PDB file of C-alpha atoms in Angstrom:
ATOM      1  CA  MET A1484      -0.011  -0.132   0.030  1.00 68.00           C
ATOM      2  CA  TYR A1485       0.909   3.674  -0.127  1.00 74.00           C
ATOM      3  CA  THR A1486       1.786   5.889   2.599  1.00 83.00           C
ATOM      4  CA  MET A1487       0.042   9.047   3.379  1.00 83.00           C
ATOM      5  CA  PRO A1488       2.853  11.321   2.082  1.00 83.00           C
ATOM      6  CA  GLU A1489       2.999   9.308  -1.270  1.00 84.00           C
ATOM      7  CA  ILE A1490      -0.571   9.644  -1.883  1.00 83.00           C
ATOM      8  CA  LEU A1491      -0.488  13.477  -1.119  1.00 82.00           C
ATOM      9  CA  GLY A1492       2.218  13.723  -3.496  1.00 83.00           C
ATOM     10  CA  ARG A1493       0.324  11.856  -6.146  1.00 81.00           C
ATOM     11  CA  TYR A1494      -2.332  13.988  -5.566  1.00 82.00           C
ATOM     12  CA  LYS A1495      -0.523  17.090  -5.900  1.00 81.00           C
ATOM     13  CA  VAL A1496       1.122  16.134  -9.126  1.00 79.00           C
ATOM     14  CA  HIS A1497      -2.377  15.150 -10.364  1.00 75.00           C
ATOM     15  CA  SER A1498      -3.901  18.342  -9.393  1.00 72.00           C
ATOM     16  CA  ASP A1499      -1.098  20.347 -11.040  1.00 68.00           C
ATOM     17  CA  LYS A1500      -1.965  18.823 -14.388  1.00 64.00           C
ATOM     18  CA  SER A1501      -5.467  19.136 -14.152  1.00 58.00           C
ATOM     19  CA  ARG A1502      -5.042  22.857 -13.207  1.00 58.00           C
ATOM     20  CA  ASP A1503      -2.508  23.217 -16.418  1.00 54.00           C
ATOM     21  CA  LYS A1504      -5.363  21.548 -18.669  1.00 56.00           C
ATOM     22  CA  VAL A1505      -7.813  24.201 -17.438  1.00 50.00           C
ATOM     23  CA  ASP A1506      -5.750  26.947 -17.934  1.00 52.00           C
ATOM     24  CA  GLU A1507      -4.929  25.977 -21.625  1.00 58.00           C
ATOM     25  CA  PRO A1508      -8.542  26.438 -22.871  1.00 63.00           C
ATOM     26  CA  SER A1509      -8.837  29.869 -21.238  1.00 74.00           C
ATOM     27  CA  LEU A1510      -5.770  30.847 -22.826  1.00 72.00           C
ATOM     28  CA  ASN A1511      -7.219  29.687 -26.120  1.00 76.00           C
ATOM     29  CA  LEU A1512     -10.411  31.593 -25.325  1.00 78.00           C
ATOM     30  CA  GLN A1513      -8.484  34.900 -24.447  1.00 80.00           C
ATOM     31  CA  LEU A1514      -6.702  34.615 -28.004  1.00 81.00           C
ATOM     32  CA  VAL A1515      -9.907  33.999 -29.849  1.00 83.00           C
ATOM     33  CA  GLU A1516     -11.282  36.954 -27.978  1.00 85.00           C
ATOM     34  CA  ASN A1517      -8.433  39.252 -28.755  1.00 87.00           C
ATOM     35  CA  ASP A1518      -8.543  38.177 -32.452  1.00 88.00           C
ATOM     36  CA  ASP A1519     -12.106  38.823 -32.306  1.00 89.00           C
ATOM     37  CA  VAL A1520     -11.783  42.309 -30.852  1.00 90.00           C
ATOM     38  CA  ARG A1521      -8.892  43.109 -33.535  1.00 90.00           C
ATOM     39  CA  LEU A1522     -10.993  42.075 -36.287  1.00 93.00           C
ATOM     40  CA  SER A1523     -13.931  43.724 -35.262  1.00 93.00           C
ATOM     41  CA  LYS A1524     -11.723  46.954 -34.991  1.00 93.00           C
ATOM     42  CA  GLN A1525     -10.307  46.441 -38.690  1.00 94.00           C
ATOM     43  CA  ILE A1526     -13.809  46.097 -39.718  1.00 95.00           C
ATOM     44  CA  ASN A1527     -14.974  49.277 -38.320  1.00 93.00           C
ATOM     45  CA  ASP A1528     -11.979  50.930 -39.785  1.00 92.00           C
ATOM     46  CA  LYS A1529     -12.246  49.784 -43.036  1.00 93.00           C
ATOM     47  CA  ASN A1530     -16.244  50.763 -42.922  1.00 93.00           C
ATOM     48  CA  HIS A1531     -15.341  54.467 -42.002  1.00 90.00           C
ATOM     49  CA  GLU A1532     -12.541  54.412 -44.743  1.00 89.00           C
ATOM     50  CA  LEU A1533     -15.277  53.394 -47.100  1.00 91.00           C
ATOM     51  CA  ARG A1534     -17.743  56.132 -45.879  1.00 91.00           C
ATOM     52  CA  GLN A1535     -15.016  58.568 -46.416  1.00 89.00           C
ATOM     53  CA  LEU A1536     -14.182  57.547 -49.677  1.00 89.00           C
ATOM     54  CA  SER A1537     -17.833  57.861 -50.772  1.00 89.00           C
ATOM     55  CA  GLY A1538     -17.794  61.286 -49.291  1.00 89.00           C
ATOM     56  CA  HIS A1539     -19.382  60.840 -46.117  1.00 89.00           C
ATOM     57  CA  ASP A1540     -17.955  61.291 -42.543  1.00 85.00           C
ATOM     58  CA  LEU A1541     -15.650  64.049 -43.555  1.00 88.00           C
ATOM     59  CA  GLN A1542     -15.925  66.551 -40.875  1.00 89.00           C
ATOM     60  CA  GLY A1543     -13.313  65.385 -38.772  1.00 86.00           C
ATOM     61  CA  LEU A1544     -10.359  65.207 -41.025  1.00 88.00           C
ATOM     62  CA  THR A1545      -7.708  67.663 -41.297  1.00 92.00           C
ATOM     63  CA  ILE A1546      -6.472  69.300 -44.618  1.00 94.00           C
ATOM     64  CA  ASP A1547      -3.729  66.997 -44.865  1.00 94.00           C
ATOM     65  CA  GLU A1548      -6.050  63.885 -44.651  1.00 92.00           C
ATOM     66  CA  LEU A1549      -8.572  65.521 -47.040  1.00 93.00           C
ATOM     67  CA  GLU A1550      -5.681  65.843 -49.671  1.00 94.00           C
ATOM     68  CA  LYS A1551      -4.622  62.387 -49.093  1.00 93.00           C
ATOM     69  CA  LEU A1552      -8.072  61.295 -49.656  1.00 92.00           C
ATOM     70  CA  GLU A1553      -8.393  63.228 -52.899  1.00 93.00           C
ATOM     71  CA  ASN A1554      -5.303  61.946 -54.298  1.00 95.00           C
ATOM     72  CA  LEU A1555      -6.353  58.311 -53.564  1.00 93.00           C
ATOM     73  CA  LEU A1556      -9.456  58.955 -55.142  1.00 93.00           C
ATOM     74  CA  GLN A1557      -7.816  60.774 -58.292  1.00 95.00           C
ATOM     75  CA  GLY A1558      -5.575  57.708 -58.622  1.00 95.00           C
ATOM     76  CA  GLY A1559      -8.576  55.444 -58.477  1.00 94.00           C
ATOM     77  CA  LEU A1560     -10.818  57.569 -61.046  1.00 95.00           C
ATOM     78  CA  GLU A1561      -7.856  57.854 -63.347  1.00 96.00           C
ATOM     79  CA  ARG A1562      -7.440  53.811 -63.399  1.00 96.00           C
ATOM     80  CA  VAL A1563     -11.410  53.576 -63.951  1.00 96.00           C
ATOM     81  CA  ILE A1564     -11.105  56.066 -67.093  1.00 97.00           C
ATOM     82  CA  LYS A1565      -8.345  54.094 -68.364  1.00 97.00           C
ATOM     83  CA  THR A1566     -10.200  50.780 -67.885  1.00 97.00           C
ATOM     84  CA  LYS A1567     -13.225  52.353 -69.591  1.00 97.00           C
ATOM     85  CA  ASP A1568     -11.288  53.826 -72.525  1.00 97.00           C
ATOM     86  CA  GLU A1569      -9.631  50.349 -73.111  1.00 97.00           C
ATOM     87  CA  LYS A1570     -12.950  48.818 -73.307  1.00 97.00           C
ATOM     88  CA  ILE A1571     -14.558  51.382 -75.563  1.00 97.00           C
ATOM     89  CA  GLY A1572     -11.162  51.110 -77.806  1.00 97.00           C
ATOM     90  CA  ASN A1573     -11.718  47.324 -77.852  1.00 97.00           C
ATOM     91  CA  GLU A1574     -15.311  47.626 -78.834  1.00 97.00           C
ATOM     92  CA  ILE A1575     -14.655  50.161 -81.507  1.00 97.00           C
ATOM     93  CA  PHE A1576     -12.063  48.072 -82.906  1.00 97.00           C
ATOM     94  CA  ASN A1577     -14.440  45.077 -83.031  1.00 97.00           C
ATOM     95  CA  LEU A1578     -16.998  46.850 -84.663  1.00 97.00           C
ATOM     96  CA  GLN A1579     -14.885  48.285 -87.276  1.00 97.00           C
ATOM     97  CA  MET A1580     -13.686  44.767 -87.882  1.00 97.00           C
ATOM     98  CA  LYS A1581     -17.282  43.603 -88.350  1.00 97.00           C
ATOM     99  CA  GLY A1582     -18.037  46.460 -90.462  1.00 97.00           C
ATOM    100  CA  ALA A1583     -15.419  45.907 -92.714  1.00 96.00           C
ATOM    101  CA  LYS A1584     -16.633  42.123 -92.749  1.00 97.00           C
ATOM    102  CA  LEU A1585     -19.837  43.490 -93.834  1.00 97.00           C
ATOM    103  CA  MET A1586     -18.778  45.726 -96.361  1.00 97.00           C
ATOM    104  CA  GLU A1587     -16.874  42.670 -97.985  1.00 97.00           C
ATOM    105  CA  GLU A1588     -20.035  40.727 -97.916  1.00 97.00           C
ATOM    106  CA  ASN A1589     -21.933  43.627 -99.409  1.00 97.00           C
ATOM    107  CA  LYS A1590     -19.515  44.144-102.355  1.00 96.00           C
ATOM    108  CA  LEU A1591     -19.738  40.071-103.054  1.00 96.00           C
ATOM    109  CA  LEU A1592     -23.390  40.431-103.172  1.00 95.00           C
ATOM    110  CA  LYS A1593     -23.334  43.550-105.340  1.00 95.00           C
ATOM    111  CA  GLU A1594     -21.045  41.415-107.777  1.00 93.00           C
ATOM    112  CA  GLN A1595     -23.641  38.683-107.472  1.00 93.00           C
ATOM    113  CA  MET A1596     -26.789  40.924-108.177  1.00 93.00           C
ATOM    114  CA  THR A1597     -24.841  42.697-111.228  1.00 92.00           C
ATOM    115  CA  ILE A1598     -24.083  39.036-112.728  1.00 90.00           C
ATOM    116  CA  LEU A1599     -27.751  38.262-112.211  1.00 90.00           C
ATOM    117  CA  SER A1600     -29.619  41.355-113.455  1.00 89.00           C
ATOM    118  CA  ASN A1601     -27.390  41.311-116.597  1.00 85.00           C
ATOM    119  CA  GLY A1602     -28.775  37.610-117.247  1.00 75.00           C
ATOM    120  CA  LYS A1603     -25.766  35.931-117.103  1.00 64.00           C
ATOM    121  CA  LYS A1604     -25.731  32.467-115.722  1.00 59.00           C
ATOM    122  CA  PRO A1605     -24.087  32.649-112.198  1.00 53.00           C
ATOM    123  CA  PRO A1606     -21.358  30.081-111.305  1.00 55.00           C
ATOM    124  CA  SER A1607     -23.521  27.660-109.619  1.00 54.00           C
ATOM    125  CA  MET A1608     -25.651  29.586-107.298  1.00 50.00           C
ATOM    126  CA  ARG A1609     -28.564  28.840-105.310  1.00 48.00           C
ATOM    127  CA  ALA A1610     -31.152  30.775-102.999  1.00 46.00           C
ATOM    128  CA  THR A1611     -31.550  29.837 -99.455  1.00 46.00           C
ATOM    129  CA  ASP A1612     -34.642  30.319 -97.357  1.00 41.00           C
ATOM    130  CA  ALA A1613     -32.551  33.151 -95.703  1.00 42.00           C
ATOM    131  CA  GLY A1614     -32.354  35.014 -99.177  1.00 47.00           C
ATOM    132  CA  ASN A1615     -28.650  34.633 -99.353  1.00 49.00           C
ATOM    133  CA  LEU A1616     -26.906  33.350-102.437  1.00 46.00           C
ATOM    134  CA  THR A1617     -24.813  30.085-101.828  1.00 46.00           C
ATOM    135  CA  SER A1618     -23.700  27.331-104.395  1.00 45.00           C
ATOM    136  CA  ASN A1619     -25.208  24.701-106.148  1.00 46.00           C
ATOM    137  CA  PRO A1620     -28.899  24.944-107.017  1.00 43.00           C
ATOM    138  CA  GLU A1621     -29.501  21.562-107.973  1.00 44.00           C
ATOM    139  CA  ASP A1622     -29.102  20.341-104.416  1.00 44.00           C
ATOM    140  CA  GLN A1623     -32.400  22.219-103.424  1.00 45.00           C
ATOM    141  CA  GLY A1624     -34.179  21.526-106.589  1.00 47.00           C
ATOM    142  CA  GLN A1625     -34.365  25.071-107.825  1.00 45.00           C
ATOM    143  CA  SER A1626     -33.123  26.287-111.229  1.00 44.00           C
ATOM    144  CA  SER A1627     -30.834  28.887-112.041  1.00 44.00           C
ATOM    145  CA  GLU A1628     -33.843  30.840-113.660  1.00 45.00           C
ATOM    146  CA  SER A1629     -35.681  30.592-110.391  1.00 43.00           C
ATOM    147  CA  VAL A1630     -32.947  32.000-108.521  1.00 43.00           C
ATOM    148  CA  THR A1631     -32.528  34.859-110.771  1.00 42.00           C
ATOM    149  CA  THR A1632     -36.278  35.437-110.625  1.00 43.00           C
ATOM    150  CA  ASN A1633     -36.189  35.370-106.844  1.00 45.00           C
ATOM    151  CA  VAL A1634     -33.135  37.800-106.623  1.00 44.00           C
ATOM    152  CA  CYS A1635     -33.970  40.098-109.552  1.00 43.00           C
ATOM    153  CA  SER A1636     -37.739  40.591-108.079  1.00 43.00           C
ATOM    154  CA  CYS A1637     -36.171  41.940-104.598  1.00 45.00           C
ATOM    155  CA  ASN A1638     -34.759  44.886-106.302  1.00 46.00           C
ATOM    156  CA  SER A1639     -35.970  47.300-108.710  1.00 48.00           C
ATOM    157  CA  GLY A1640     -33.006  47.431-110.857  1.00 48.00           C
ATOM    158  CA  PRO A1641     -29.219  46.876-111.138  1.00 48.00           C
ATOM    159  CA  PRO A1642     -27.357  48.219-108.103  1.00 49.00           C
ATOM    160  CA  PRO A1643     -25.188  51.535-108.812  1.00 50.00           C
ATOM    161  CA  GLU A1644     -22.057  51.152-109.783  1.00 51.00           C
ATOM    162  CA  ASP A1645     -20.720  53.300-106.643  1.00 50.00           C
ATOM    163  CA  ASP A1646     -18.717  50.990-104.228  1.00 50.00           C
ATOM    164  CA  ASP A1647     -19.171  53.419-101.349  1.00 51.00           C
ATOM    165  CA  SER A1648     -22.993  53.519-101.360  1.00 49.00           C
ATOM    166  CA  ILE A1649     -24.843  51.714 -99.047  1.00 54.00           C
ATOM    167  CA  THR A1650     -26.937  48.918-100.495  1.00 53.00           C
ATOM    168  CA  SER A1651     -29.620  47.191 -98.995  1.00 55.00           C
ATOM    169  CA  LEU A1652     -31.466  44.083-100.273  1.00 55.00           C
ATOM    170  CA  LYS A1653     -35.250  43.442 -99.493  1.00 53.00           C
ATOM    171  CA  LEU A1654     -35.856  39.819 -99.500  1.00 57.00           C
ATOM    172  CA  GLY A1655     -39.278  38.680-100.262  1.00 48.00           C
TER     173      GLY A1655
END
């Protein structure tokens, strides 16, 4: 058996270990609470800064702070304008490319209309249900004459010779 001093010694060692375990969670809890307080303060500071950037809560600022805020806003505005200008430039470029493609297609259609209105047999063309001209009339069971009739009835006469004019075709 154990003597009384041994039992008391074991009790003391055991109680010291228990106390350390109890103190450990409270230390973690304090760290979490400190993080929570720190993060709450950061959130409040950022919300205040955002209100200032949007033009609110400016009363307590010094002239230097107002100038710093002004410079910050000017830099941001310049970046916004630059990004907007780049996007507009890209859109203009894409529209110009699209316009050039449409002009080329229009030129080809004018040439095809000229060929058809002069009564010449086009090199294997057919009319599709959308009214565009494509190749091989026999695939759709249409003759060249019906293509000529369909296309010529859409326009009152041959297209003008001026390549710069805008020509539109009404398809029936």
